[in-house]
PDB file of C-alpha atoms in Angstrom:
ATOM      1  CA  ALA R 200      15.585  -2.805   2.215  1.00 70.00           C
ATOM      2  CA  PRO R 201      12.510  -2.950   4.397  1.00 75.00           C
ATOM      3  CA  ILE R 202      11.937  -0.095   7.361  1.00 89.00           C
ATOM      4  CA  ALA R 203      13.115  -1.914  10.558  1.00 92.00           C
ATOM      5  CA  GLY R 204       9.679  -3.289  11.949  1.00 93.00           C
ATOM      6  CA  GLY R 205       8.261  -3.765   8.544  1.00 96.00           C
ATOM      7  CA  VAL R 206       7.929  -5.380   6.131  1.00 97.00           C
ATOM      8  CA  SER R 207       9.415  -4.948   1.670  1.00 97.00           C
ATOM      9  CA  VAL R 208       5.959  -5.048  -0.549  1.00 97.00           C
ATOM     10  CA  ALA R 209       6.952  -8.342  -1.927  1.00 97.00           C
ATOM     11  CA  GLU R 210       6.553  -9.996   1.299  1.00 97.00           C
ATOM     12  CA  VAL R 211       3.344  -8.069   1.229  1.00 97.00           C
ATOM     13  CA  TYR R 212       1.925  -9.985  -1.857  1.00 98.00           C
ATOM     14  CA  LYS R 213       4.033 -13.574  -0.636  1.00 97.00           C
ATOM     15  CA  ASN R 214       2.979 -13.729   2.776  1.00 97.00           C
ATOM     16  CA  ARG R 215      -0.892 -12.324   2.489  1.00 97.00           C
ATOM     17  CA  ALA R 216      -2.937 -14.718   4.611  1.00 97.00           C
ATOM     18  CA  LYS R 217       0.079 -13.844   7.167  1.00 98.00           C
ATOM     19  CA  TYR R 218      -0.882  -9.941   7.197  1.00 98.00           C
ATOM     20  CA  ALA R 219      -4.515  -9.810   5.961  1.00 98.00           C
ATOM     21  CA  GLY R 220      -5.995  -8.274   9.017  1.00 98.00           C
ATOM     22  CA  LYS R 221      -2.487  -6.259  11.050  1.00 98.00           C
ATOM     23  CA  LYS R 222      -1.006  -3.321  10.364  1.00 98.00           C
ATOM     24  CA  VAL R 223       2.220  -3.875   8.962  1.00 97.00           C
ATOM     25  CA  LEU R 224       5.265  -1.071   8.153  1.00 97.00           C
ATOM     26  CA  VAL R 225       6.193  -0.627   4.370  1.00 97.00           C
ATOM     27  CA  LYS R 226       9.040   2.200   3.333  1.00 97.00           C
ATOM     28  CA  GLY R 227       8.607   3.090  -0.618  1.00 97.00           C
ATOM     29  CA  LYS R 228       8.579   5.982  -2.701  1.00 97.00           C
ATOM     30  CA  VAL R 229       5.102   7.102  -3.971  1.00 98.00           C
ATOM     31  CA  VAL R 230       4.422   5.894  -7.798  1.00 98.00           C
ATOM     32  CA  LYS R 231       1.377   7.365  -8.484  1.00 98.00           C
ATOM     33  CA  PHE R 232      -0.319   9.725  -6.579  1.00 98.00           C
ATOM     34  CA  ASN R 233      -3.870  10.681  -6.420  1.00 97.00           C
ATOM     35  CA  SER R 234      -6.687  12.226  -3.749  1.00 97.00           C
ATOM     36  CA  GLY R 235     -10.270  12.688  -3.573  1.00 94.00           C
ATOM     37  CA  ILE R 236     -11.231   9.324  -5.321  1.00 91.00           C
ATOM     38  CA  LEU R 237     -14.317   7.559  -2.723  1.00 88.00           C
ATOM     39  CA  GLY R 238     -13.102   9.623  -0.618  1.00 91.00           C
ATOM     40  CA  LYS R 239      -9.722   9.092  -0.005  1.00 94.00           C
ATOM     41  CA  ASN R 240      -6.476   9.715  -0.961  1.00 97.00           C
ATOM     42  CA  TRP R 241      -5.100   6.898  -3.260  1.00 96.00           C
ATOM     43  CA  ALA R 242      -0.993   6.408  -2.963  1.00 98.00           C
ATOM     44  CA  HIS R 243       0.869   3.499  -4.834  1.00 98.00           C
ATOM     45  CA  ILE R 244       4.662   3.228  -3.595  1.00 98.00           C
ATOM     46  CA  GLN R 245       7.016   0.836  -5.092  1.00 98.00           C
ATOM     47  CA  ASP R 246      10.552  -0.133  -2.744  1.00 97.00           C
ATOM     48  CA  GLY R 247      12.591  -2.185  -5.788  1.00 96.00           C
ATOM     49  CA  SER R 248      11.293  -5.445  -4.468  1.00 97.00           C
ATOM     50  CA  GLU R 249       9.116  -7.730  -6.510  1.00 97.00           C
ATOM     51  CA  SER R 250       6.816 -11.193  -5.912  1.00 97.00           C
ATOM     52  CA  ASN R 251       4.897 -12.712  -8.849  1.00 96.00           C
ATOM     53  CA  GLY R 252       4.802  -9.883 -10.322  1.00 96.00           C
ATOM     54  CA  ASN R 253       3.092  -7.581  -7.895  1.00 96.00           C
ATOM     55  CA  PHE R 254       5.800  -4.688  -6.831  1.00 97.00           C
ATOM     56  CA  ASP R 255       3.252  -1.752  -6.383  1.00 97.00           C
ATOM     57  CA  LEU R 256       1.428  -1.443  -3.292  1.00 98.00           C
ATOM     58  CA  THR R 257      -1.919   0.291  -2.956  1.00 98.00           C
ATOM     59  CA  ILE R 258      -2.728   2.583  -0.058  1.00 98.00           C
ATOM     60  CA  THR R 259      -5.642   4.436   0.797  1.00 97.00           C
ATOM     61  CA  THR R 260      -4.313   7.689   3.634  1.00 98.00           C
ATOM     62  CA  ASP R 261      -5.663  11.018   4.362  1.00 97.00           C
ATOM     63  CA  LYS R 262      -2.433  12.510   4.356  1.00 96.00           C
ATOM     64  CA  ILE R 263      -1.012  14.092   1.474  1.00 97.00           C
ATOM     65  CA  VAL R 264       2.416  13.022  -0.428  1.00 97.00           C
ATOM     66  CA  LYS R 265       3.872  13.942  -3.841  1.00 98.00           C
ATOM     67  CA  VAL R 266       5.181  11.551  -6.292  1.00 98.00           C
ATOM     68  CA  GLY R 267       8.901  10.514  -5.957  1.00 98.00           C
ATOM     69  CA  ASP R 268       8.617  11.212  -2.347  1.00 97.00           C
ATOM     70  CA  VAL R 269      10.862   8.281  -0.294  1.00 96.00           C
ATOM     71  CA  ALA R 270       7.727   7.533   2.525  1.00 97.00           C
ATOM     72  CA  VAL R 271       7.362   5.291   5.866  1.00 97.00           C
ATOM     73  CA  PHE R 272       3.334   3.844   5.614  1.00 98.00           C
ATOM     74  CA  GLU R 273       1.604   2.240   8.709  1.00 98.00           C
ATOM     75  CA  GLY R 274      -1.760   0.442   7.425  1.00 98.00           C
ATOM     76  CA  LEU R 275      -4.133  -1.880   7.450  1.00 98.00           C
ATOM     77  CA  ILE R 276      -3.146  -5.114   4.928  1.00 98.00           C
ATOM     78  CA  THR R 277      -6.458  -5.742   3.658  1.00 98.00           C
ATOM     79  CA  LEU R 278      -6.687  -8.397   0.945  1.00 98.00           C
ATOM     80  CA  ASN R 279      -9.416  -8.269  -2.244  1.00 97.00           C
ATOM     81  CA  LYS R 280     -11.498  -5.351  -1.155  1.00 96.00           C
ATOM     82  CA  ASP R 281     -13.576  -4.354  -3.639  1.00 95.00           C
ATOM     83  CA  PHE R 282     -14.142   0.028  -3.904  1.00 89.00           C
ATOM     84  CA  GLY R 283     -17.006  -0.777  -6.773  1.00 88.00           C
ATOM     85  CA  ALA R 284     -16.402   1.585  -9.535  1.00 82.00           C
ATOM     86  CA  GLY R 285     -13.403  -0.416 -11.056  1.00 84.00           C
ATOM     87  CA  TYR R 286     -11.545   0.049  -7.360  1.00 86.00           C
ATOM     88  CA  SER R 287     -11.283  -4.013  -6.681  1.00 93.00           C
ATOM     89  CA  TYR R 288      -7.389  -4.928  -4.952  1.00 96.00           C
ATOM     90  CA  GLU R 289      -5.980  -8.383  -4.225  1.00 96.00           C
ATOM     91  CA  VAL R 290      -4.237  -6.748  -1.880  1.00 98.00           C
ATOM     92  CA  ILE R 291      -4.093  -2.876  -0.580  1.00 98.00           C
ATOM     93  CA  MET R 292      -3.028  -1.133   2.696  1.00 98.00           C
ATOM     94  CA  GLU R 293      -5.974   0.899   3.914  1.00 98.00           C
ATOM     95  CA  ALA R 294      -6.111   3.799   6.711  1.00 97.00           C
ATOM     96  CA  ALA R 295      -2.366   4.694   6.204  1.00 98.00           C
ATOM     97  CA  ALA R 296      -0.428   6.934   8.152  1.00 98.00           C
ATOM     98  CA  ILE R 297       2.633   8.428   7.793  1.00 96.00           C
ATOM     99  CA  LYS R 298       5.424   7.865  10.245  1.00 93.00           C
TER     100      LYS R 298
END
């Protein structure tokens, strides 16, 4: 279940237009983490929800997390973001803080 005041990963994907350009809270388990790519840390989280095959939310942050951590992130939802170098995302959370 999403954290109070937050949304699920599936909800972000399902209603992406509603959340575009807005800050949201999401809670999930870190399934992948890479640091220092394009000047950012990249976390992929899953919360057990899914919308049309989308179940993994990519998040950029300046924080460090470990695979297996369960964390609450708050950040800006951006649609159709292309960072170049093969990093293109239909939905991404940017500049997230850990709550």
